[in-house]
mmCIF file of C-alpha atoms and ligand atoms in Angstrom:
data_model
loop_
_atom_site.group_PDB
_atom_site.id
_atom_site.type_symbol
_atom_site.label_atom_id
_atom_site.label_comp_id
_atom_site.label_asym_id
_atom_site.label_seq_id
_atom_site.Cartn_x
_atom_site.Cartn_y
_atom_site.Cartn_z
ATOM 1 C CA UNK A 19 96.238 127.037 111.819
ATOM 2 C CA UNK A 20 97.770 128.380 109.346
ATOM 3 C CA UNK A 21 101.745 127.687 109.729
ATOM 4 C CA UNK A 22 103.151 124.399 111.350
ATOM 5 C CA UNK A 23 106.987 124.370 112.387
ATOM 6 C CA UNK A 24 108.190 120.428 112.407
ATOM 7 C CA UNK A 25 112.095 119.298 112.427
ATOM 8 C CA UNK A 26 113.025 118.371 109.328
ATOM 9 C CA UNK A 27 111.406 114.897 108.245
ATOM 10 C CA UNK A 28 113.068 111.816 106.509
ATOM 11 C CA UNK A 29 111.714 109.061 104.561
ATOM 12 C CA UNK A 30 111.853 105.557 106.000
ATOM 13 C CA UNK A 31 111.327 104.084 102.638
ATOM 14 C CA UNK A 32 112.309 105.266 99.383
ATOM 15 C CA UNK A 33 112.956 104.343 95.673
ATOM 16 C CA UNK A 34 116.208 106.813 94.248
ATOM 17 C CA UNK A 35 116.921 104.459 91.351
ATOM 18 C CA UNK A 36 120.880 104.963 89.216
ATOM 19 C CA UNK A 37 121.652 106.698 86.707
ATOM 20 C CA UNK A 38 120.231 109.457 85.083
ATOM 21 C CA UNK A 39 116.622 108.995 87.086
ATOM 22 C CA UNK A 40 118.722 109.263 90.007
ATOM 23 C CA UNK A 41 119.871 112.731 89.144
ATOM 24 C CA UNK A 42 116.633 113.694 88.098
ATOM 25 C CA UNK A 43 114.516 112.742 91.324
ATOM 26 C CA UNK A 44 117.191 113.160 93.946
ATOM 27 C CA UNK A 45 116.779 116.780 94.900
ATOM 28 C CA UNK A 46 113.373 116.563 95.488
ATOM 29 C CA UNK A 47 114.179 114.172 98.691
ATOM 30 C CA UNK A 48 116.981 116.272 99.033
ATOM 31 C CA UNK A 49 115.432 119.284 99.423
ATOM 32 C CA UNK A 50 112.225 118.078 101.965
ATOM 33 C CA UNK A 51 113.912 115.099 103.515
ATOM 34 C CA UNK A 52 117.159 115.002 105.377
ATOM 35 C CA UNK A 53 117.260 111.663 105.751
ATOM 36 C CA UNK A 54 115.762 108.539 103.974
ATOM 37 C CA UNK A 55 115.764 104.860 104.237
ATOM 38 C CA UNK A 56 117.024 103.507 100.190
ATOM 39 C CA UNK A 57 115.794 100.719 98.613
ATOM 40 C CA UNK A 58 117.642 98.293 96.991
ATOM 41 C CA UNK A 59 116.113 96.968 94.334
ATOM 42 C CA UNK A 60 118.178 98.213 91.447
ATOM 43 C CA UNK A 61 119.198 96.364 88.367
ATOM 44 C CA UNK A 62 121.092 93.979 89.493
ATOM 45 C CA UNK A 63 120.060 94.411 93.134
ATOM 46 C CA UNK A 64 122.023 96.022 96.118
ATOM 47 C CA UNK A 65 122.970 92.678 97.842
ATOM 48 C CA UNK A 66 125.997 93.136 99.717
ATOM 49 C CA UNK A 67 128.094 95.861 101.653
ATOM 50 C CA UNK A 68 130.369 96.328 98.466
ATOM 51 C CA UNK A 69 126.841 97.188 96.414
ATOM 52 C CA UNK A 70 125.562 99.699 99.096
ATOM 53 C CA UNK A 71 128.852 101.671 99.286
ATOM 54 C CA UNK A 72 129.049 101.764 95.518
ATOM 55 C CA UNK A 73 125.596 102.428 95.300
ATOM 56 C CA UNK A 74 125.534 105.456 98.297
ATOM 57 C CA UNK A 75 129.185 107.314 96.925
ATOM 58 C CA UNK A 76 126.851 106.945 93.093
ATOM 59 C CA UNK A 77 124.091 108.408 95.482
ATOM 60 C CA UNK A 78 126.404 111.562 96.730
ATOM 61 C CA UNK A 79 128.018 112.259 93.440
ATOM 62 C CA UNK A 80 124.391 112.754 92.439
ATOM 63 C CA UNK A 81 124.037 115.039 95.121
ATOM 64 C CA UNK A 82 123.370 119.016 94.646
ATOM 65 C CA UNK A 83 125.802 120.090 96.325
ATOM 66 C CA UNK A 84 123.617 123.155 98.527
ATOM 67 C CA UNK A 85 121.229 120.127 100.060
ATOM 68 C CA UNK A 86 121.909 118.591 103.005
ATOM 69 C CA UNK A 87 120.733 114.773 102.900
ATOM 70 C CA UNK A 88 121.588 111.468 104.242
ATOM 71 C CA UNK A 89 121.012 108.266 102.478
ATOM 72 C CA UNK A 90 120.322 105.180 105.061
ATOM 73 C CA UNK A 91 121.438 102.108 103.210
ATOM 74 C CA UNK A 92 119.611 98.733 103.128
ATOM 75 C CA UNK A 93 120.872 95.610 101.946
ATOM 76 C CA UNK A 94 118.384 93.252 99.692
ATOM 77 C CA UNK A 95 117.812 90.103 101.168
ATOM 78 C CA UNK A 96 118.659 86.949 99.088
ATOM 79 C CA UNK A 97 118.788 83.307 99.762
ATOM 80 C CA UNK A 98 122.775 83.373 99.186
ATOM 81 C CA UNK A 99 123.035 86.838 101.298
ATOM 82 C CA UNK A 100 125.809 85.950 103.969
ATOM 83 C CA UNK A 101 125.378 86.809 107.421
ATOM 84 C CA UNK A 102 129.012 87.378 108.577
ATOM 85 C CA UNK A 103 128.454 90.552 105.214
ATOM 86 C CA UNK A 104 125.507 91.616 106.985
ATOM 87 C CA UNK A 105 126.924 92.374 110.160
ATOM 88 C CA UNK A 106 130.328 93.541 109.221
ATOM 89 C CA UNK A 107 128.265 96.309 107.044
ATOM 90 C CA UNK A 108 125.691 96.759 109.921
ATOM 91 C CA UNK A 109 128.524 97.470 112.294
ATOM 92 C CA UNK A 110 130.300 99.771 109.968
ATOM 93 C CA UNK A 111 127.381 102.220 109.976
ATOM 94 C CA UNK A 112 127.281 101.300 106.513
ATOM 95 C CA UNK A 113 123.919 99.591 106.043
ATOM 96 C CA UNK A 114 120.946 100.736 108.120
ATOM 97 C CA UNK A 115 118.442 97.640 107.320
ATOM 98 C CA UNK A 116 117.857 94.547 105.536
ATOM 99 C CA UNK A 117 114.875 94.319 102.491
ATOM 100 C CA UNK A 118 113.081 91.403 102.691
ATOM 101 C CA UNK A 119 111.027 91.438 99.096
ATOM 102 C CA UNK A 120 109.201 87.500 98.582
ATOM 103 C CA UNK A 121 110.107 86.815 95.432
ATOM 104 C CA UNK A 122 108.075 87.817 92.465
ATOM 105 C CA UNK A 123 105.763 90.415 94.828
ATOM 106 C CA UNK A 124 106.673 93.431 92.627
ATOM 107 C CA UNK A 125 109.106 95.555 90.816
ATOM 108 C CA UNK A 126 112.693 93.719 90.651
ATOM 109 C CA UNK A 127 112.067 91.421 93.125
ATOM 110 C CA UNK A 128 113.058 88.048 91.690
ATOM 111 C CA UNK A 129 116.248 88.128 93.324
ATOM 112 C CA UNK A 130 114.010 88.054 96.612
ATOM 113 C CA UNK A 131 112.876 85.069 98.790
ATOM 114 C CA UNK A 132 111.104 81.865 97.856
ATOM 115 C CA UNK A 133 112.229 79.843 100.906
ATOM 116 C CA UNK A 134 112.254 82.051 104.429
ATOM 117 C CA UNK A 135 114.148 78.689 105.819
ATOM 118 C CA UNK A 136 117.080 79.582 104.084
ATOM 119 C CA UNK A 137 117.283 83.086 105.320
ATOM 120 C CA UNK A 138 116.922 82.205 108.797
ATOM 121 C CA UNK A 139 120.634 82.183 109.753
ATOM 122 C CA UNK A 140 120.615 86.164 108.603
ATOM 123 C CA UNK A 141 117.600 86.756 110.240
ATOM 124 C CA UNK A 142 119.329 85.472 113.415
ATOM 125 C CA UNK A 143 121.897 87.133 112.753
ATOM 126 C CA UNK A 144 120.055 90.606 112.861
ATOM 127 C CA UNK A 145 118.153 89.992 115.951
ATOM 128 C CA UNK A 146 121.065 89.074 117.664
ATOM 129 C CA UNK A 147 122.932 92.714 116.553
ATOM 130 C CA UNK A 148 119.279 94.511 116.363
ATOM 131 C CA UNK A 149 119.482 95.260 112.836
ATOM 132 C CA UNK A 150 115.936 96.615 111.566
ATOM 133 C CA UNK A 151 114.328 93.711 108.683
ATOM 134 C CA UNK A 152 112.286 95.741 106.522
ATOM 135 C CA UNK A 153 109.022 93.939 104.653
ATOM 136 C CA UNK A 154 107.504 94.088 101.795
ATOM 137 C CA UNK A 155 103.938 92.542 103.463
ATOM 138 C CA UNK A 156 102.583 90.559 100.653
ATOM 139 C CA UNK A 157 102.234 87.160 99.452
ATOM 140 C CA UNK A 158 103.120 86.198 96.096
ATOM 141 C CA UNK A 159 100.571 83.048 95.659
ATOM 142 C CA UNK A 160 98.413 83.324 92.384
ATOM 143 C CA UNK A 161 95.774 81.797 93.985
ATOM 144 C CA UNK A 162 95.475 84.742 96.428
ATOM 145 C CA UNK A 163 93.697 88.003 95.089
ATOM 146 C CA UNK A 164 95.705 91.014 95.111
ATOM 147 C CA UNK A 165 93.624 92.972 97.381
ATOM 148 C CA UNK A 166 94.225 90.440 100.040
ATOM 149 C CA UNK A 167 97.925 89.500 99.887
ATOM 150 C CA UNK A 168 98.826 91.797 102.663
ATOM 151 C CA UNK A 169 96.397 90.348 104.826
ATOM 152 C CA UNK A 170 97.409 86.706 104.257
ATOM 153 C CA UNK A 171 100.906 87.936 104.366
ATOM 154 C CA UNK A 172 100.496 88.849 108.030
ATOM 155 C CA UNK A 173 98.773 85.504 108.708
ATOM 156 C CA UNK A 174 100.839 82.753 106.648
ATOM 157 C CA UNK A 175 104.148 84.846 106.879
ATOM 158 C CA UNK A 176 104.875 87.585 109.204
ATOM 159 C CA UNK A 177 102.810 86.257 112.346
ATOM 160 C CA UNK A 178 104.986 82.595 112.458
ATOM 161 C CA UNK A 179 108.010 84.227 111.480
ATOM 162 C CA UNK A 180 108.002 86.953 114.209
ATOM 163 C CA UNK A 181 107.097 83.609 117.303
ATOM 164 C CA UNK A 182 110.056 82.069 115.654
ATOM 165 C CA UNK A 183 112.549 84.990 115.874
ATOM 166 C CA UNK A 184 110.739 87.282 118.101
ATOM 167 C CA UNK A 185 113.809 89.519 119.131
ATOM 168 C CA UNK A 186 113.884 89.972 115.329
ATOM 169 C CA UNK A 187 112.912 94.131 114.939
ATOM 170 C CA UNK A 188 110.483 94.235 111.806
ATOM 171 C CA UNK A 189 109.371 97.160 109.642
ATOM 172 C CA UNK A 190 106.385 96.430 108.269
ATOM 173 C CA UNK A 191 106.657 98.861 105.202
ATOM 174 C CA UNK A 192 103.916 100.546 103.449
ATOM 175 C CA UNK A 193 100.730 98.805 105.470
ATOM 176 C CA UNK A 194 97.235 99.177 103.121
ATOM 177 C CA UNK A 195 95.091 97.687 105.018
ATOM 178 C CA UNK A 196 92.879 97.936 108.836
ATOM 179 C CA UNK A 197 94.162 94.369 109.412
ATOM 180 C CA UNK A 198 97.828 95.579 108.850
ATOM 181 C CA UNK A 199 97.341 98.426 111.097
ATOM 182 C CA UNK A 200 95.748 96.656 113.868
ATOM 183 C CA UNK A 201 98.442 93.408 113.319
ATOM 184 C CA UNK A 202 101.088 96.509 113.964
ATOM 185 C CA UNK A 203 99.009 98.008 117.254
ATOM 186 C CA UNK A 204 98.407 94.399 118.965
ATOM 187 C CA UNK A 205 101.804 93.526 118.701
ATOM 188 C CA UNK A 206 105.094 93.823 120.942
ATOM 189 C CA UNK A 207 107.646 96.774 120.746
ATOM 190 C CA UNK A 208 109.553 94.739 117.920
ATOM 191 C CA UNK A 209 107.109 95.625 115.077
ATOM 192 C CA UNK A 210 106.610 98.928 113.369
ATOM 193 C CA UNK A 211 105.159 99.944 110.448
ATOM 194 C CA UNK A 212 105.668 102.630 107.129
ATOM 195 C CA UNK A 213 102.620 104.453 105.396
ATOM 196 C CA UNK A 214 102.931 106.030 102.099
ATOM 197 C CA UNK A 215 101.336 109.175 101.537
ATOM 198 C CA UNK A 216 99.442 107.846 98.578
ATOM 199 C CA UNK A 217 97.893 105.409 100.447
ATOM 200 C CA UNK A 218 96.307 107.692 103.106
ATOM 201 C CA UNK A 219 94.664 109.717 100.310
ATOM 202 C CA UNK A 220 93.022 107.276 97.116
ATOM 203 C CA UNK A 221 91.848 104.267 97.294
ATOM 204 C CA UNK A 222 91.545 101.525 94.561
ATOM 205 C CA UNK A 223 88.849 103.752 92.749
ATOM 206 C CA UNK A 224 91.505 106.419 91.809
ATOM 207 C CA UNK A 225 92.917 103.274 89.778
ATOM 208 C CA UNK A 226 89.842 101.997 88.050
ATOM 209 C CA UNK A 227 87.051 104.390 87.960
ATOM 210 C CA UNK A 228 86.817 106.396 84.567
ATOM 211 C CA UNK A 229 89.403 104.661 82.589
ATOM 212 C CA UNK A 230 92.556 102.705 83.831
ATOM 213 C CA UNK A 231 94.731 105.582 85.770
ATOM 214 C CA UNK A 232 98.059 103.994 85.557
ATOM 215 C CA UNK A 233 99.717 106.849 87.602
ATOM 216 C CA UNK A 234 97.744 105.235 90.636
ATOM 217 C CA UNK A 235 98.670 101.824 90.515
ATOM 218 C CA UNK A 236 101.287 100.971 93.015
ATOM 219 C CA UNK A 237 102.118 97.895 95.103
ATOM 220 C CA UNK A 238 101.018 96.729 97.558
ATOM 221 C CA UNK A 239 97.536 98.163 95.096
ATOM 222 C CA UNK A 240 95.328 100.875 97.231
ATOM 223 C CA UNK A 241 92.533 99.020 98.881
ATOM 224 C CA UNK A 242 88.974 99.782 99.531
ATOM 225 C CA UNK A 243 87.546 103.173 101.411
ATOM 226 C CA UNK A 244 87.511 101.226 104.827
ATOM 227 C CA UNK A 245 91.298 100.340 104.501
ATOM 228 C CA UNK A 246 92.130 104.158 103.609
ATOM 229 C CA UNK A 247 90.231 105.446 106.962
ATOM 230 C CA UNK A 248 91.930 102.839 109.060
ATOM 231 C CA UNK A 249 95.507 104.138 107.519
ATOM 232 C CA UNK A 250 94.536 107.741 108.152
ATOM 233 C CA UNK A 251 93.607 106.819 111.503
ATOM 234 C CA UNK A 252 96.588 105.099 112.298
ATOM 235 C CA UNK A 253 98.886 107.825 111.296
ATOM 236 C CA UNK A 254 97.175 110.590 112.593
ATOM 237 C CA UNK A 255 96.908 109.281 115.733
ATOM 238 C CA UNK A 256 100.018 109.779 117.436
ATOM 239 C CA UNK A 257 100.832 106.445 117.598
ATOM 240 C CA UNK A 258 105.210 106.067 118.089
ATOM 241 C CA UNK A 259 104.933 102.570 115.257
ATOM 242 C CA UNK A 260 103.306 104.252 112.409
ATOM 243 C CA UNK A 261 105.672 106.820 110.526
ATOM 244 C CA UNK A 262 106.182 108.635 107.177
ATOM 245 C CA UNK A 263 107.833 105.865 103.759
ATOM 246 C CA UNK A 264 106.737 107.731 100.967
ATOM 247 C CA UNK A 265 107.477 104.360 98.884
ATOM 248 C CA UNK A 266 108.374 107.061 95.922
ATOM 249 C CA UNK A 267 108.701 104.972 92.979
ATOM 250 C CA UNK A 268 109.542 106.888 89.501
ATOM 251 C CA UNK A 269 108.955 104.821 86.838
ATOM 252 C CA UNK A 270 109.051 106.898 83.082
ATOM 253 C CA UNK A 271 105.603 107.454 81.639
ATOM 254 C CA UNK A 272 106.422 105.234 78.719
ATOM 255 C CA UNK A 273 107.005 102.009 81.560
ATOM 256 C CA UNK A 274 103.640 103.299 83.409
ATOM 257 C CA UNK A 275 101.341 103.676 80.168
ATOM 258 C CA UNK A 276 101.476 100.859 78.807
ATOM 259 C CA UNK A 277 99.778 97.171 78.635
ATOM 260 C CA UNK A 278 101.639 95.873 81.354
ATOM 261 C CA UNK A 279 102.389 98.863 83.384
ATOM 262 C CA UNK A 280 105.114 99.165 86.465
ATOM 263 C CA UNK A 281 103.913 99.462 89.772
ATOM 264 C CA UNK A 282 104.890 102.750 91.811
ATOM 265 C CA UNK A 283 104.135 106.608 92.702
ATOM 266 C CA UNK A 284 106.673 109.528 92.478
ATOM 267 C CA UNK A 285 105.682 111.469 95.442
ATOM 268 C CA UNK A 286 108.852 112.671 96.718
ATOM 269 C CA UNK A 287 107.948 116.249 95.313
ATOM 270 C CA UNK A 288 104.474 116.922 97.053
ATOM 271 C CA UNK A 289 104.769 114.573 99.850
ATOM 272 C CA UNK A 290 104.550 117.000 102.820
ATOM 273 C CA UNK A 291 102.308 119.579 101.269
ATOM 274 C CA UNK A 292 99.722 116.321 100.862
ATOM 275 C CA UNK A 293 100.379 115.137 104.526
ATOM 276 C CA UNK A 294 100.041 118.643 105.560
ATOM 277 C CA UNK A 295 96.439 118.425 103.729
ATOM 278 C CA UNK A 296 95.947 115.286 105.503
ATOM 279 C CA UNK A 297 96.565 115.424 108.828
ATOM 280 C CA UNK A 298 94.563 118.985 108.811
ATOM 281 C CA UNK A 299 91.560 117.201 107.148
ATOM 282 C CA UNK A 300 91.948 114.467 110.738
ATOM 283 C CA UNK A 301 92.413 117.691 113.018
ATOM 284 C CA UNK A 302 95.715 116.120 113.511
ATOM 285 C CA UNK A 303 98.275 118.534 112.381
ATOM 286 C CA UNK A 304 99.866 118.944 116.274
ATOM 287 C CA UNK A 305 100.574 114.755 115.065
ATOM 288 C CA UNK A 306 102.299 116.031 112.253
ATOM 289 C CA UNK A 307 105.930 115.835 113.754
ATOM 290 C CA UNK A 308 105.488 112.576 115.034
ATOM 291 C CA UNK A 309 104.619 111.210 111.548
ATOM 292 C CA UNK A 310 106.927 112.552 109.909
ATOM 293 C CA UNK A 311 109.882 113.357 111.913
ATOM 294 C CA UNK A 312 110.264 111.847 115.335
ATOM 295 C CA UNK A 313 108.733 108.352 115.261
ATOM 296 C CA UNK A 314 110.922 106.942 112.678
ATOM 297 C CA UNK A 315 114.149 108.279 114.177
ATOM 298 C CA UNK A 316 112.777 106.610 117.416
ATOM 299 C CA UNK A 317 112.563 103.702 115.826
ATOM 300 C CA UNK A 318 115.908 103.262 114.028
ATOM 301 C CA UNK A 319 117.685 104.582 117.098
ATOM 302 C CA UNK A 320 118.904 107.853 115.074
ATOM 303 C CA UNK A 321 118.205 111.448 116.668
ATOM 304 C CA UNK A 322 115.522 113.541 115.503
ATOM 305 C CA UNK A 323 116.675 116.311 113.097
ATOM 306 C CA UNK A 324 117.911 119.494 114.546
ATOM 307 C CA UNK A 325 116.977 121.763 111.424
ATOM 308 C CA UNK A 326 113.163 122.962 111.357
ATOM 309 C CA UNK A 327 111.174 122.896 108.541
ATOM 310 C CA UNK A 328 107.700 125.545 108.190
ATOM 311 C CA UNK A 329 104.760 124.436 106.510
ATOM 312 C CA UNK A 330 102.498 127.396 105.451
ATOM 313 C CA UNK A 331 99.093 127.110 104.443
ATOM 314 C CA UNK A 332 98.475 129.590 101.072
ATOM 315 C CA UNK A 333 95.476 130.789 100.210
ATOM 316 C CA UNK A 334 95.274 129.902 96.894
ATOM 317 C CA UNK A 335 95.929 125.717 96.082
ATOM 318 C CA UNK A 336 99.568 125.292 95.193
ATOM 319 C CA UNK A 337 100.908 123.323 92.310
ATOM 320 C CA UNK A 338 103.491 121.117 91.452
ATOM 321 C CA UNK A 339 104.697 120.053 87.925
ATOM 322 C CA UNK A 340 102.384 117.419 86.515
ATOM 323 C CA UNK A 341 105.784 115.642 85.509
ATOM 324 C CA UNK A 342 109.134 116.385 85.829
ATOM 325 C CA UNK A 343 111.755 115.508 83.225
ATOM 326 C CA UNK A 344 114.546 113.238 83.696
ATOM 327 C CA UNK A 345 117.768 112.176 81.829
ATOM 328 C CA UNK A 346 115.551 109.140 81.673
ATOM 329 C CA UNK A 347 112.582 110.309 80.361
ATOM 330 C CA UNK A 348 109.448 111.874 81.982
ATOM 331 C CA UNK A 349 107.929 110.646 85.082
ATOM 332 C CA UNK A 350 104.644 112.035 86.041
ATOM 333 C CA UNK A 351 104.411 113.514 89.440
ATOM 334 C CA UNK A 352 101.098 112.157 92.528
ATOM 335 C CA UNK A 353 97.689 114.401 91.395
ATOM 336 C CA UNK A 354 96.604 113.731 94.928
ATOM 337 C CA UNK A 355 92.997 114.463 93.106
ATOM 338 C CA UNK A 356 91.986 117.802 95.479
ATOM 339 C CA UNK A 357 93.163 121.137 95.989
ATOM 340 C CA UNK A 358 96.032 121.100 98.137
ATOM 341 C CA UNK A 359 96.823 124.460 100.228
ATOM 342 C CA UNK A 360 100.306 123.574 102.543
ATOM 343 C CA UNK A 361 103.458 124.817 100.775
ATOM 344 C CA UNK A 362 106.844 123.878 102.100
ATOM 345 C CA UNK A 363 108.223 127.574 103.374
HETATM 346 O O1 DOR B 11 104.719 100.370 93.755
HETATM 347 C C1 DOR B 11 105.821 99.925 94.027
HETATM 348 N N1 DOR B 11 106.914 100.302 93.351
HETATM 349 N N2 DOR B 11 105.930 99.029 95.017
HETATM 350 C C2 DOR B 11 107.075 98.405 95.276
HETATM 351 O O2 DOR B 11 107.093 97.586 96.171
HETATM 352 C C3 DOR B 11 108.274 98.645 94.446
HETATM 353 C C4 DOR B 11 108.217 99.945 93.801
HETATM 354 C C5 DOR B 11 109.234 100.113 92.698
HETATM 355 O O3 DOR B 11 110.398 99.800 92.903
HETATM 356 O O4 DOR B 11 108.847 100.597 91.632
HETATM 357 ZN ZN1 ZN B 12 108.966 100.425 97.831
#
């Protein structure tokens, strides 16, 4: 095959950032994605309805004004966050989805939650109106090693909290790991999960092989081989509770290469042209759609774009900026490592 036509895709989970970053990575969403699922951990975080309409007008100012795009609000979950707000901005058609980030588990998170007891009245709150949780699947406990905090996450955490609220409707976002995917396939219709692009093509040797590759590192961190082939598996498979979150997460090279680097991928800009790659490498691409344009609508109750997008496959390897340049500074852009053929028509 050389040319797949798929309705227009959207991202179920990205970072868009304020500011001048905001300008500078917004019309690459904008121009593959019509819709995507925003994350709210800004400086200070998007915590109640007030933030996320100030944040999505600051998000349509920003706006070229020839793309068409939709920004899906989410709230981020805090042990003050008030239920009643929740709702009201639920209802509205304001806020698409709650964030829940444990405290301390990566980038701007300390706002998150220490204490899932105190939450619980929101979390009610949710199931009771079917608002969509989203999860950031890792433990923060220093005593666990990194490569394993999703896996304990889904034991300790997600697992006890889904028995006690089990009409609660749970995104599991950005799964690394075969026990993630197979937690997501053995459970009930309430739990669904989000796979990054980056994470169905390295694994943890792109970080650490060679020299430290900061531009790889990324949270939850890329597991082992195994953990890669069970992602690729899972999202090529057809299966309606795996879909496309690119997790894009532009951080300026200065914050990435550096002793204590940030944690996050910008892949906004070559996201389909690598899943493209992928799903062709799986003999997958009539799976393509589902990935990356009808099983998250299905999900979130939203209908499935109308527009078409056309994927074409070029002869020659197509290429990308190795970083683009922001009002922030420069941010460099996924190397997914291989020669990569699709091209966005
Ligand atoms: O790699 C990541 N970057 N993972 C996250 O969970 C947050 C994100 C960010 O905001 O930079
Ligand atoms: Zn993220």
């Amino acid at each position: 095959m050389t040319e797949i036509t798929i309705p227009r895709p959207d991202d179920w989970h990205l970072h868009l950032r304020d500011g001048a970053m905001l300008e500078g990575v917004l019309p690459y969403s904008a121009r593959d994605f019509a819709r995507a699922i925003i994350m709210p951990n800004l400086v200070p975080p998007v915590v109640t309805g007030a933030d996320a309409a100030a944040y999505r007008d600051r998000i349509l100012a920003a706006l070229p004004k020839d793309l068409d795009f939709t920004p899906l609000m989410t709230l981020y979950l805090t042990e003050g966050t008030d239920p009643a707000d929740v709702a009201s901005a639920h209802a509205s058609g304001l806020v698409t989805a709650v964030k829940l980030y444990p405290a301390g588990a990566t980038t701007n998170s300390h706002s998150g939650v220490r204490d899932l007891g105190k939450v619980m009245p929101v979390l009610e709150k949710m199931a009771e109106i079917g608002m969509p949780l989203c999860i950031h699947g890792e433990v923060t406990d220093p005593a666990v090693d990194i490569f394993d905090r999703e896996a304990v996450f889904i034991d300790t955490v997600l697992d006890p909290l889904r028995a006690r609220v089990p009409e609660l409707r749970i995104t599991l976002e950005h799964v690394t790991t075969s026990q993630g995917v197979d937690y997501v396939m053995g459970a009930d219709a309430n739990l669904a999960a989000t796979i990054t692009t980056h994470h169905l093509m390295i694994n943890r040797n792109a970080i650490l092989v060679g020299g430290i590759k900061p531009h790889y590192y990324c949270l939850p961190v890329a597991k082992r081989e195994s953990h890669r082939l069970a992602l690729r598996k899972a999202a090529t498979s057809g299966d309606k509770r795996f879909f496309l979150g690119t997790d894009s997460a532009p951080h300026v090279d200065p914050l990435k290469e550096c002793a204590c680097g940030c944690a996050g991928i910008f892949t906004a800009i070559n996201t389909l042209s690598c899943l493209a790659h992928v799903f062709e490498e799986e003999g997958a691409l009539d799976h393509l759609a589902g990935f990356t344009s009808r099983n998250g609508p299905a999900w979130y109750g939203l209908p499935v774009n109308e527009a078409m997008v056309t994927l074409v496959r070029r002869e020659t390897p197509v290429h990308w900026p190795e970083r683009i340049f922001t009002g922030d500074g420069p941010v460099t852009v996924f190397d997914p490592l291989l020669p990569i053929h699709w091209e966005v028509a």
